Amino acid sequence: MDPQQRPLMSDRVTVNGIVTPLALLADGRLWWSEGNQRCLSVEKDVLSFVTSGPYIKIKSLVETRDGCCSTGAPARLARNDVVFMPSSEESHRLWCQKLSEFVDSLGRPKRLFVFVNPFGGKKSATKIFDEQVKPLLEDAQIEITVQETKHQLHAKEITHLLDITKYDGIVCVSGDGLLVEVVNGLLQREDWETAIKIPLGVVPAGTGNGMAKSLLDSVGDPCEVANAVHAIIRGNKRPLDVATIIQGEIRFFSILMLAWGLVADIDIESEKYRWMGSARLDFYGLCRLLNLRQYIGCVSFVPAPGFEAFGEPTSYPGKPTTSKGSNSDTSEAEHTNKQRPCYLGPEINVENLNWRVINGPFISVWLHNVPWGAEDTMAAPDAKFSDGYLDLIIIKNCPTLPLLSMMSELNTGGHVKSQYVTYLKVKAFSLQPGPRTKDQEKEGIIDADGEVLARGKGTYKCEEKTLMTYDKLQIAVDQGLATLFTPI
């Protein structure tokens, strides 16, 4: 007999009034026969089990399909309970013991700190948590501490002081912004080396949901709440690269993307049409294409192996500086300095690396850490979670019609195949942003992980404070620094 097929426990039990054989196999499958053969994987399907008198209830989350015909119908996860009665009290005790031992061996989280952002996306995160997230975590017998965020950077403030020894992970029920805050909070702690190792989970409840989409799509799962929570409950983990964006003494830690030019303009300036819902991005994207902007500037980078032919050789672009008289929030910079010792970025000797440069003007410059920027935007189809590189997507001269066609292919990643797109991987990166080509009195917006990192003069809400100035900045990647709960 295959050792994986060897039963750890077997019995004749009663299921739905029918006596049937039931076995827990060495490979973690629960097998029984109730009319037709049935099977559950403890690792994949079973959330937990509870007892009630002589009965044992297996709480599970299994794939099901809507409709009478399953062909072509999308699978979804649904809660399902299986109740059985062992043949004796001793058998009941042994079943509980074996099931407990197997579930405990999986290393699943037992205590989670959960952030809920009631303001993000369609402002439905609280309802999503109450109706979909909380019931599944309770079924899995996970103890949770819930914190609703009250304002921007609230999650960062809490994470910075959180006693992480009490938890097996931090979960964000939100879009990508909350997860970014948590990472920044962890890396600005004195114990950052320990803190950043705590696994992070994300449940899609925001506008973009790029990280959740990237994680779930990597195994072919839909970007649904149940699938995201299921991944967290199972407790599998994977490393995640973290990019450090530096300007002078100011640092911002990015896990998703950085954009300058067309993508940043659409993302940020379309906020004035937020009343349109998600359609605002399509509407304003068309507006920007019909009145296309190009920006003067240059990008310098250290190419990954195999991408050395892109750009022209150049010297190290130098340390980024902060411009005087800018709209940078100096109190934030002072706060960052006071947090030492904290994480200051990857230990890379960037000066001795082989830098290359591409000069503008540019329509769009886009850096990505994971494949999906939003549920419908596969920005960087070749991006990996922990390869130690960022994917750089550059659009320079491009006629309107090809650009329109290109933008329509964002949901499949087909845009990177266009002759007008330069697509490569980089280890380090420097951006020197400049003004618009047709109106040099106006500059642009630098967008990092969905938030405005810097606003140039003449931009949308340019009077608002930002973390950095519209000036040179530098980025380096630390491979696998953070940890994510993942479906695999």
Tab-separated table of C-alpha atoms in Angstrom:
chain	number	residue	atom	x	y	z
A	1	MET	CA	0.000	0.000	0.000
A	2	ASP	CA	1.171	3.531	-0.805
A	3	PRO	CA	2.272	5.058	2.542
A	4	GLN	CA	0.220	8.154	1.693
A	5	GLN	CA	-2.873	5.961	1.474
A	6	ARG	CA	-2.282	4.418	4.913
A	7	PRO	CA	-5.104	5.313	7.324
A	8	LEU	CA	-4.144	7.186	10.483
A	9	MET	CA	-7.647	6.566	11.777
A	10	SER	CA	-10.586	4.566	10.469
A	11	ASP	CA	-14.033	3.752	11.749
A	12	ARG	CA	-17.578	2.965	10.765
A	13	VAL	CA	-19.484	6.157	11.511
A	14	THR	CA	-22.962	7.509	10.977
A	15	VAL	CA	-23.363	10.349	8.451
A	16	ASN	CA	-26.858	11.696	7.830
A	17	GLY	CA	-28.319	8.575	9.379
A	18	ILE	CA	-26.287	6.251	7.140
A	19	VAL	CA	-23.514	4.010	8.478
A	20	THR	CA	-20.400	4.402	6.321
A	21	PRO	CA	-16.638	3.775	6.508
A	22	LEU	CA	-14.627	6.925	7.370
A	23	ALA	CA	-10.832	7.172	7.262
A	24	LEU	CA	-8.223	9.859	7.856
A	25	LEU	CA	-5.400	8.976	5.463
A	26	ALA	CA	-1.726	9.779	5.971
A	27	ASP	CA	-1.858	12.331	3.129
A	28	GLY	CA	-4.485	14.304	5.046
A	29	ARG	CA	-7.595	13.245	3.176
A	30	LEU	CA	-10.833	12.422	4.925
A	31	TRP	CA	-12.537	9.682	2.927
A	32	TRP	CA	-15.995	8.254	3.443
A	33	SER	CA	-18.826	6.722	1.438
A	34	GLU	CA	-22.339	8.034	1.713
A	35	GLY	CA	-24.076	6.808	-1.425
A	36	ASN	CA	-21.266	8.158	-3.613
A	37	GLN	CA	-17.638	8.283	-2.503
A	38	ARG	CA	-16.781	11.541	-0.698
A	39	CYS	CA	-13.451	13.122	0.167
A	40	LEU	CA	-12.104	16.238	1.903
A	41	SER	CA	-8.522	17.444	2.120
A	42	VAL	CA	-7.839	18.537	5.706
A	43	GLU	CA	-5.101	20.919	4.540
A	44	LYS	CA	-7.091	22.489	1.700
A	45	ASP	CA	-10.782	22.131	2.547
A	46	VAL	CA	-11.185	21.752	6.311
A	47	LEU	CA	-11.381	24.901	8.435
A	48	SER	CA	-11.800	23.213	11.814
A	49	PHE	CA	-13.953	20.725	13.691
A	50	VAL	CA	-16.199	21.033	16.734
A	51	THR	CA	-17.923	18.472	18.941
A	52	SER	CA	-21.474	18.363	20.230
A	53	GLY	CA	-22.312	15.367	22.389
A	54	PRO	CA	-21.537	12.210	20.390
A	55	TYR	CA	-21.219	14.181	17.111
A	56	ILE	CA	-18.206	15.713	15.375
A	57	LYS	CA	-18.844	18.551	12.929
A	58	ILE	CA	-16.248	19.171	10.204
A	59	LYS	CA	-16.379	22.808	9.051
A	60	SER	CA	-15.097	23.117	5.510
A	61	LEU	CA	-14.826	25.508	2.590
A	62	VAL	CA	-15.184	23.726	-0.746
A	63	GLU	CA	-15.495	24.570	-4.411
A	64	THR	CA	-18.985	24.586	-5.830
A	65	ARG	CA	-20.530	25.699	-9.094
A	66	ASP	CA	-23.777	27.543	-9.683
A	67	GLY	CA	-26.462	26.169	-11.946
A	68	CYS	CA	-27.532	22.690	-12.922
A	69	CYS	CA	-24.712	22.343	-15.438
A	70	SER	CA	-21.201	22.823	-14.130
A	71	THR	CA	-19.547	23.011	-17.545
A	72	GLY	CA	-17.890	26.402	-17.970
A	73	ALA	CA	-19.417	27.805	-14.788
A	74	PRO	CA	-16.927	29.613	-12.534
A	75	ALA	CA	-16.142	27.764	-9.328
A	76	ARG	CA	-16.693	29.556	-6.041
A	77	LEU	CA	-15.960	28.650	-2.453
A	78	ALA	CA	-18.862	27.850	-0.154
A	79	ARG	CA	-19.054	26.845	3.501
A	80	ASN	CA	-20.064	23.252	4.037
A	81	ASP	CA	-20.485	21.235	7.248
A	82	VAL	CA	-20.168	17.461	7.501
A	83	VAL	CA	-21.476	15.917	10.706
A	84	PHE	CA	-20.709	12.348	11.725
A	85	MET	CA	-21.113	10.188	14.825
A	86	PRO	CA	-18.225	7.825	15.685
A	87	SER	CA	-19.021	4.258	16.664
A	88	SER	CA	-18.045	4.661	20.349
A	89	GLU	CA	-16.829	7.138	22.982
A	90	GLU	CA	-13.280	5.851	22.610
A	91	SER	CA	-13.488	6.262	18.844
A	92	HIS	CA	-14.849	9.797	19.366
A	93	ARG	CA	-11.845	10.634	21.552
A	94	LEU	CA	-9.383	9.216	19.030
A	95	TRP	CA	-10.995	11.087	16.141
A	96	CYS	CA	-10.677	14.386	18.031
A	97	GLN	CA	-7.075	13.622	18.904
A	98	LYS	CA	-6.022	12.674	15.359
A	99	LEU	CA	-7.830	15.598	13.753
A	100	SER	CA	-6.305	18.043	16.262
A	101	GLU	CA	-2.815	16.672	15.708
A	102	PHE	CA	-3.131	16.920	11.935
A	103	VAL	CA	-4.575	20.460	11.919
A	104	ASP	CA	-1.942	21.638	14.432
A	105	SER	CA	0.816	20.213	12.237
A	106	LEU	CA	-0.203	22.537	9.400
A	107	GLY	CA	1.139	25.630	11.201
A	108	ARG	CA	-1.968	27.703	10.632
A	109	PRO	CA	-2.378	31.117	12.302
A	110	LYS	CA	-4.265	31.074	15.601
A	111	ARG	CA	-4.322	34.805	16.426
A	112	LEU	CA	-4.677	37.600	13.852
A	113	PHE	CA	-4.751	41.378	14.070
A	114	VAL	CA	-7.251	42.616	11.476
A	115	PHE	CA	-7.409	46.129	10.022
A	116	VAL	CA	-10.658	47.171	8.349
A	117	ASN	CA	-10.720	50.335	6.242
A	118	PRO	CA	-14.327	51.606	6.220
A	119	PHE	CA	-13.488	54.447	3.817
A	120	GLY	CA	-11.772	52.654	0.932
A	121	GLY	CA	-13.280	51.677	-2.398
A	122	LYS	CA	-17.078	51.546	-2.241
A	123	LYS	CA	-16.943	51.956	1.563
A	124	SER	CA	-18.103	48.370	1.945
A	125	ALA	CA	-15.151	46.910	3.868
A	126	THR	CA	-17.008	46.830	7.204
A	127	LYS	CA	-19.898	44.936	5.653
A	128	ILE	CA	-17.508	42.575	3.854
A	129	PHE	CA	-15.727	41.870	7.124
A	130	ASP	CA	-18.915	41.282	9.120
A	131	GLU	CA	-20.665	39.129	6.535
A	132	GLN	CA	-17.823	37.244	4.819
A	133	VAL	CA	-14.480	37.520	6.606
A	134	LYS	CA	-15.420	37.178	10.261
A	135	PRO	CA	-17.612	34.051	9.832
A	136	LEU	CA	-14.812	32.188	8.042
A	137	LEU	CA	-12.185	33.167	10.612
A	138	GLU	CA	-14.545	32.058	13.376
A	139	ASP	CA	-15.152	28.753	11.580
A	140	ALA	CA	-11.382	28.292	11.513
A	141	GLN	CA	-11.273	29.012	15.266
A	142	ILE	CA	-8.886	31.926	14.785
A	143	GLU	CA	-8.844	34.519	17.547
A	144	ILE	CA	-9.066	38.006	16.018
A	145	THR	CA	-8.447	41.557	17.188
A	146	VAL	CA	-10.237	44.030	14.927
A	147	GLN	CA	-9.274	47.665	14.351
A	148	GLU	CA	-11.172	50.003	12.038
A	149	THR	CA	-8.922	52.719	10.659
A	150	LYS	CA	-10.036	56.285	11.385
A	151	HIS	CA	-7.854	58.288	9.033
A	152	GLN	CA	-5.001	58.062	6.546
A	153	LEU	CA	-1.808	56.573	8.073
A	154	HIS	CA	-3.789	55.245	11.072
A	155	ALA	CA	-2.747	51.667	10.257
A	156	LYS	CA	0.879	52.803	10.003
A	157	GLU	CA	0.694	54.460	13.420
A	158	ILE	CA	-0.853	51.406	15.071
A	159	THR	CA	1.522	48.942	13.406
A	160	HIS	CA	4.478	51.003	14.513
A	161	LEU	CA	3.567	50.394	18.175
A	162	LEU	CA	1.755	47.051	17.954
A	163	ASP	CA	2.899	44.175	20.199
A	164	ILE	CA	3.402	41.742	17.353
A	165	THR	CA	4.364	38.906	19.714
A	166	LYS	CA	0.639	38.474	20.405
A	167	TYR	CA	-0.223	37.671	16.787
A	168	ASP	CA	0.541	35.177	14.035
A	169	GLY	CA	-0.225	37.676	11.298
A	170	ILE	CA	-1.728	41.014	10.296
A	171	VAL	CA	-4.659	41.110	7.879
A	172	CYS	CA	-5.893	44.120	5.872
A	173	VAL	CA	-9.529	44.177	4.743
A	174	SER	CA	-9.128	46.988	2.261
A	175	GLY	CA	-7.454	47.904	-0.987
A	176	ASP	CA	-3.686	48.054	-1.373
A	177	GLY	CA	-3.162	51.290	0.544
A	178	LEU	CA	-3.675	49.786	3.985
A	179	LEU	CA	-1.170	47.000	3.311
A	180	VAL	CA	1.387	49.606	2.260
A	181	GLU	CA	0.810	51.513	5.507
A	182	VAL	CA	1.374	48.345	7.531
A	183	VAL	CA	4.669	47.600	5.745
A	184	ASN	CA	5.866	51.160	6.319
A	185	GLY	CA	4.876	50.960	9.975
A	186	LEU	CA	6.752	47.690	10.481
A	187	LEU	CA	9.917	48.956	8.796
A	188	GLN	CA	10.050	52.129	10.886
A	189	ARG	CA	10.171	50.167	14.137
A	190	GLU	CA	13.359	49.664	16.122
A	191	ASP	CA	12.739	45.890	15.944
A	192	TRP	CA	12.029	46.026	12.213
A	193	GLU	CA	14.128	42.940	11.466
A	194	THR	CA	11.747	40.836	13.546
A	195	ALA	CA	8.604	42.833	12.807
A	196	ILE	CA	8.802	42.603	9.012
A	197	LYS	CA	8.788	38.804	9.233
A	198	ILE	CA	5.199	38.705	10.528
A	199	PRO	CA	2.975	37.312	7.730
A	200	LEU	CA	0.630	39.810	6.084
A	201	GLY	CA	-2.745	38.988	4.575
A	202	VAL	CA	-4.913	41.052	2.263
A	203	VAL	CA	-8.659	40.703	1.622
A	204	PRO	CA	-9.943	42.622	-1.447
A	205	ALA	CA	-12.266	45.385	-0.253
A	206	GLY	CA	-10.900	48.469	-2.010
A	207	THR	CA	-10.756	50.075	-5.432
A	208	GLY	CA	-7.685	48.452	-6.959
A	209	ASN	CA	-6.927	45.246	-5.025
A	210	GLY	CA	-3.774	44.664	-7.065
A	211	MET	CA	-1.941	42.613	-4.430
A	212	ALA	CA	-4.913	40.330	-3.727
A	213	LYS	CA	-5.457	39.851	-7.463
A	214	SER	CA	-1.768	39.039	-8.012
A	215	LEU	CA	-1.734	36.473	-5.210
A	216	LEU	CA	-4.935	34.714	-6.196
A	217	ASP	CA	-4.342	34.858	-9.944
A	218	SER	CA	-0.962	33.153	-9.431
A	219	VAL	CA	-2.875	29.919	-8.761
A	220	GLY	CA	-5.806	30.626	-11.081
A	221	ASP	CA	-8.213	31.579	-8.280
A	222	PRO	CA	-10.725	34.416	-8.712
A	223	CYS	CA	-10.146	37.620	-6.761
A	224	GLU	CA	-12.930	36.939	-4.291
A	225	VAL	CA	-13.152	37.545	-0.549
A	226	ALA	CA	-13.627	33.861	0.319
A	227	ASN	CA	-10.540	32.822	-1.664
A	228	ALA	CA	-8.403	35.496	0.009
A	229	VAL	CA	-9.575	34.557	3.513
A	230	HIS	CA	-9.104	30.872	2.719
A	231	ALA	CA	-5.456	31.552	1.807
A	232	ILE	CA	-4.914	33.323	5.127
A	233	ILE	CA	-6.543	30.519	7.127
A	234	ARG	CA	-4.402	27.845	5.463
A	235	GLY	CA	-1.331	29.784	6.542
A	236	ASN	CA	0.908	29.210	3.525
A	237	LYS	CA	3.506	31.954	3.101
A	238	ARG	CA	5.698	33.463	0.433
A	239	PRO	CA	8.349	36.222	0.493
A	240	LEU	CA	7.693	39.641	-1.055
A	241	ASP	CA	10.219	42.129	-2.397
A	242	VAL	CA	10.128	45.598	-0.865
A	243	ALA	CA	11.351	48.669	-2.759
A	244	THR	CA	12.808	51.619	-0.862
A	245	ILE	CA	12.116	55.003	-2.461
A	246	ILE	CA	14.657	57.559	-1.243
A	247	GLN	CA	14.825	61.330	-1.557
A	248	GLY	CA	17.409	62.901	0.699
A	249	GLU	CA	16.710	61.585	4.193
A	250	ILE	CA	13.100	60.696	3.384
A	251	ARG	CA	12.139	57.088	2.722
A	252	PHE	CA	8.965	55.393	1.557
A	253	PHE	CA	8.655	51.627	1.338
A	254	SER	CA	6.741	50.398	-1.694
A	255	ILE	CA	5.343	46.942	-2.395
A	256	LEU	CA	3.159	47.513	-5.454
A	257	MET	CA	4.179	50.138	-7.985
A	258	LEU	CA	5.418	53.619	-8.851
A	259	ALA	CA	4.016	55.652	-11.733
A	260	TRP	CA	4.868	58.937	-13.414
A	261	GLY	CA	3.151	60.343	-16.490
A	262	LEU	CA	-0.023	58.973	-18.044
A	263	VAL	CA	-0.827	56.242	-15.509
A	264	ALA	CA	-0.244	58.497	-12.496
A	265	ASP	CA	-2.284	61.309	-14.061
A	266	ILE	CA	-5.241	59.004	-14.685
A	267	ASP	CA	-5.044	57.411	-11.257
A	268	ILE	CA	-4.844	60.654	-9.274
A	269	GLU	CA	-6.571	63.306	-11.396
A	270	SER	CA	-9.629	61.095	-11.973
A	271	GLU	CA	-10.445	61.497	-8.271
A	272	LYS	CA	-12.440	64.594	-9.249
A	273	TYR	CA	-14.855	62.159	-10.935
A	274	ARG	CA	-15.084	59.730	-8.025
A	275	TRP	CA	-18.889	60.022	-8.161
A	276	MET	CA	-18.703	57.932	-11.359
A	277	GLY	CA	-17.357	54.910	-9.476
A	278	SER	CA	-14.816	52.702	-11.248
A	279	ALA	CA	-15.926	54.165	-14.603
A	280	ARG	CA	-13.994	57.317	-13.685
A	281	LEU	CA	-10.719	55.637	-14.686
A	282	ASP	CA	-11.980	54.695	-18.160
A	283	PHE	CA	-13.570	58.106	-18.693
A	284	TYR	CA	-10.581	60.112	-17.580
A	285	GLY	CA	-8.199	57.755	-19.341
A	286	LEU	CA	-9.943	58.598	-22.613
A	287	CYS	CA	-9.740	62.303	-21.782
A	288	ARG	CA	-5.992	62.045	-21.225
A	289	LEU	CA	-5.463	60.068	-24.446
A	290	LEU	CA	-7.302	62.706	-26.471
A	291	ASN	CA	-5.201	65.447	-24.893
A	292	LEU	CA	-1.963	63.555	-24.495
A	293	ARG	CA	0.862	64.911	-22.351
A	294	GLN	CA	4.544	64.136	-22.554
A	295	TYR	CA	7.072	64.857	-19.840
A	296	ILE	CA	10.709	65.884	-20.042
A	297	GLY	CA	13.015	63.873	-17.811
A	298	CYS	CA	15.240	60.817	-17.653
A	299	VAL	CA	15.308	57.413	-15.996
A	300	SER	CA	18.490	55.666	-14.916
A	301	PHE	CA	18.539	52.006	-13.912
A	302	VAL	CA	20.623	48.943	-13.151
A	303	PRO	CA	19.292	46.259	-15.511
A	304	ALA	CA	18.681	42.668	-14.466
A	305	PRO	CA	20.746	40.012	-16.276
A	306	GLY	CA	19.527	39.709	-19.844
A	307	PHE	CA	18.361	43.329	-20.079
A	308	GLU	CA	21.751	45.042	-20.423
A	309	ALA	CA	21.001	46.188	-23.993
A	310	PHE	CA	18.320	48.652	-22.927
A	311	GLY	CA	19.290	52.311	-22.652
A	312	GLU	CA	22.756	53.818	-22.845
A	313	PRO	CA	25.666	53.466	-20.401
A	314	THR	CA	25.835	56.169	-17.761
A	315	SER	CA	27.465	56.901	-14.436
A	316	TYR	CA	25.788	56.538	-11.067
A	317	PRO	CA	23.106	59.273	-11.037
A	318	GLY	CA	24.011	60.416	-7.508
A	319	LYS	CA	22.098	60.808	-4.321
A	320	PRO	CA	18.662	62.383	-4.689
A	321	THR	CA	18.221	65.741	-2.992
A	322	THR	CA	15.262	67.671	-1.670
A	323	SER	CA	14.511	71.000	-3.347
A	324	LYS	CA	14.182	74.121	-1.243
A	325	GLY	CA	10.878	75.909	-1.204
A	326	SER	CA	8.945	72.803	-2.185
A	327	ASN	CA	5.725	71.383	-0.774
A	328	SER	CA	7.484	68.540	1.054
A	329	ASP	CA	6.162	67.821	4.530
A	330	THR	CA	9.287	68.499	6.615
A	331	SER	CA	7.668	67.259	9.810
A	332	GLU	CA	7.321	63.836	8.185
A	333	ALA	CA	11.009	63.913	7.249
A	334	GLU	CA	11.990	64.850	10.805
A	335	HIS	CA	9.769	62.073	12.119
A	336	THR	CA	11.494	59.571	9.829
A	337	ASN	CA	14.911	60.597	11.081
A	338	LYS	CA	13.898	60.175	14.715
A	339	GLN	CA	12.924	56.554	14.141
A	340	ARG	CA	16.507	55.320	13.924
A	341	PRO	CA	17.511	52.666	14.314
A	342	CYS	CA	15.021	51.528	11.698
A	343	TYR	CA	15.176	50.019	8.233
A	344	LEU	CA	17.036	52.350	5.884
A	345	GLY	CA	16.869	50.321	2.697
A	346	PRO	CA	18.754	47.419	1.115
A	347	GLU	CA	22.490	47.175	1.638
A	348	ILE	CA	23.473	47.624	-1.995
A	349	ASN	CA	26.534	49.500	-3.191
A	350	VAL	CA	24.664	51.269	-5.977
A	351	GLU	CA	27.623	53.440	-6.948
A	352	ASN	CA	29.562	50.467	-8.303
A	353	LEU	CA	26.749	48.979	-10.348
A	354	ASN	CA	26.406	49.229	-14.132
A	355	TRP	CA	23.923	52.046	-14.644
A	356	ARG	CA	22.143	52.799	-17.915
A	357	VAL	CA	19.904	55.707	-18.904
A	358	ILE	CA	16.895	56.408	-21.121
A	359	ASN	CA	16.121	60.069	-21.802
A	360	GLY	CA	12.667	61.486	-22.404
A	361	PRO	CA	10.312	62.854	-23.265
A	362	PHE	CA	8.016	60.191	-21.841
A	363	ILE	CA	4.315	59.478	-22.054
A	364	SER	CA	4.468	57.064	-19.120
A	365	VAL	CA	6.995	55.502	-16.746
A	366	TRP	CA	5.684	52.631	-14.636
A	367	LEU	CA	7.523	50.419	-12.138
A	368	HIS	CA	5.830	47.285	-10.846
A	369	ASN	CA	6.612	44.768	-8.117
A	370	VAL	CA	3.718	42.348	-8.779
A	371	PRO	CA	1.794	41.524	-11.980
A	372	TRP	CA	-1.521	43.239	-11.260
A	373	GLY	CA	-1.957	46.924	-10.431
A	374	ALA	CA	-5.706	46.469	-10.026
A	375	GLU	CA	-8.218	43.684	-10.600
A	376	ASP	CA	-8.493	44.676	-14.272
A	377	THR	CA	-4.932	45.876	-14.885
A	378	MET	CA	-2.147	43.357	-15.529
A	379	ALA	CA	0.544	46.008	-15.657
A	380	ALA	CA	3.592	43.723	-15.574
A	381	PRO	CA	2.801	40.161	-16.679
A	382	ASP	CA	6.372	38.937	-16.003
A	383	ALA	CA	6.651	40.406	-12.499
A	384	LYS	CA	7.462	38.024	-9.630
A	385	PHE	CA	6.835	38.449	-5.915
A	386	SER	CA	10.405	37.842	-4.826
A	387	ASP	CA	12.834	37.829	-7.749
A	388	GLY	CA	14.694	40.872	-6.417
A	389	TYR	CA	13.747	43.051	-9.410
A	390	LEU	CA	11.145	45.634	-10.401
A	391	ASP	CA	9.483	45.505	-13.813
A	392	LEU	CA	9.900	48.777	-15.708
A	393	ILE	CA	7.342	49.723	-18.381
A	394	ILE	CA	8.162	52.804	-20.475
A	395	ILE	CA	6.077	54.453	-23.196
A	396	LYS	CA	7.698	57.233	-25.197
A	397	ASN	CA	6.540	58.333	-28.653
A	398	CYS	CA	3.260	56.643	-29.530
A	399	PRO	CA	0.404	57.738	-31.816
A	400	THR	CA	-3.043	58.046	-30.257
A	401	LEU	CA	-4.687	55.029	-31.924
A	402	PRO	CA	-1.966	52.499	-30.995
A	403	LEU	CA	-1.941	53.979	-27.489
A	404	LEU	CA	-5.705	53.538	-27.233
A	405	SER	CA	-5.357	49.925	-28.408
A	406	MET	CA	-2.552	49.411	-25.928
A	407	MET	CA	-4.622	50.692	-23.008
A	408	SER	CA	-7.464	48.350	-23.980
A	409	GLU	CA	-5.090	45.404	-23.503
A	410	LEU	CA	-4.134	46.264	-19.928
A	411	ASN	CA	-6.498	43.604	-18.586
A	412	THR	CA	-4.496	40.858	-20.337
A	413	GLY	CA	-0.980	42.282	-20.187
A	414	GLY	CA	-0.902	42.470	-23.971
A	415	HIS	CA	0.219	46.104	-23.927
A	416	VAL	CA	3.826	45.102	-23.146
A	417	LYS	CA	4.099	43.433	-26.573
A	418	SER	CA	3.583	46.747	-28.368
A	419	GLN	CA	6.483	48.161	-30.391
A	420	TYR	CA	5.958	51.403	-28.511
A	421	VAL	CA	6.605	49.840	-25.087
A	422	THR	CA	9.986	49.229	-23.482
A	423	TYR	CA	9.651	46.464	-20.892
A	424	LEU	CA	12.560	45.281	-18.740
A	425	LYS	CA	13.561	44.284	-15.210
A	426	VAL	CA	15.746	46.483	-12.995
A	427	LYS	CA	17.553	46.099	-9.666
A	428	ALA	CA	17.868	49.819	-8.909
A	429	PHE	CA	16.250	52.869	-10.472
A	430	SER	CA	16.502	56.658	-10.473
A	431	LEU	CA	13.896	59.077	-11.781
A	432	GLN	CA	14.593	62.691	-12.688
A	433	PRO	CA	11.116	64.079	-13.432
A	434	GLY	CA	10.613	67.226	-15.445
A	435	PRO	CA	7.862	69.479	-16.837
A	436	ARG	CA	5.420	68.866	-19.649
A	437	THR	CA	6.826	69.331	-23.127
A	438	LYS	CA	4.023	71.635	-24.306
A	439	ASP	CA	3.669	73.651	-21.094
A	440	GLN	CA	6.866	73.796	-19.099
A	441	GLU	CA	5.195	75.867	-16.385
A	442	LYS	CA	3.381	72.685	-15.387
A	443	GLU	CA	4.896	69.495	-14.047
A	444	GLY	CA	3.579	66.030	-13.161
A	445	ILE	CA	2.551	63.672	-10.370
A	446	ILE	CA	4.519	60.779	-8.914
A	447	ASP	CA	2.216	58.046	-7.640
A	448	ALA	CA	3.467	55.254	-5.365
A	449	ASP	CA	1.167	52.379	-4.427
A	450	GLY	CA	-1.917	54.444	-5.244
A	451	GLU	CA	-0.914	57.457	-3.129
A	452	VAL	CA	0.608	60.748	-4.248
A	453	LEU	CA	4.299	60.737	-3.413
A	454	ALA	CA	5.020	64.106	-5.049
A	455	ARG	CA	3.110	66.820	-6.956
A	456	GLY	CA	4.818	69.215	-9.320
A	457	LYS	CA	3.715	72.789	-9.913
A	458	GLY	CA	0.452	73.275	-11.750
A	459	THR	CA	-0.819	69.778	-10.982
A	460	TYR	CA	-4.127	68.658	-9.507
A	461	LYS	CA	-4.232	69.700	-5.810
A	462	CYS	CA	-0.611	70.858	-6.053
A	463	GLU	CA	-1.106	72.955	-2.911
A	464	GLU	CA	-1.435	69.830	-0.756
A	465	LYS	CA	1.525	68.570	1.289
A	466	THR	CA	3.320	65.475	0.031
A	467	LEU	CA	5.995	63.230	1.502
A	468	MET	CA	8.530	64.064	-1.218
A	469	THR	CA	9.173	66.863	-3.679
A	470	TYR	CA	8.846	66.680	-7.445
A	471	ASP	CA	12.554	66.064	-7.888
A	472	LYS	CA	15.071	63.278	-8.303
A	473	LEU	CA	14.388	60.094	-6.362
A	474	GLN	CA	16.059	56.725	-6.197
A	475	ILE	CA	14.734	53.189	-5.719
A	476	ALA	CA	16.417	49.948	-4.707
A	477	VAL	CA	14.890	46.520	-4.091
A	478	ASP	CA	15.360	44.247	-1.091
A	479	GLN	CA	14.583	40.700	-2.179
A	480	GLY	CA	11.982	38.821	-0.128
A	481	LEU	CA	12.051	41.254	2.795
A	482	ALA	CA	8.361	40.958	3.708
A	483	THR	CA	6.117	37.877	4.008
A	484	LEU	CA	2.621	37.337	2.632
A	485	PHE	CA	-0.068	34.765	3.306
A	486	THR	CA	-0.492	33.084	-0.064
A	487	PRO	CA	-2.768	30.474	-1.688
A	488	ILE	CA	0.233	28.171	-2.263
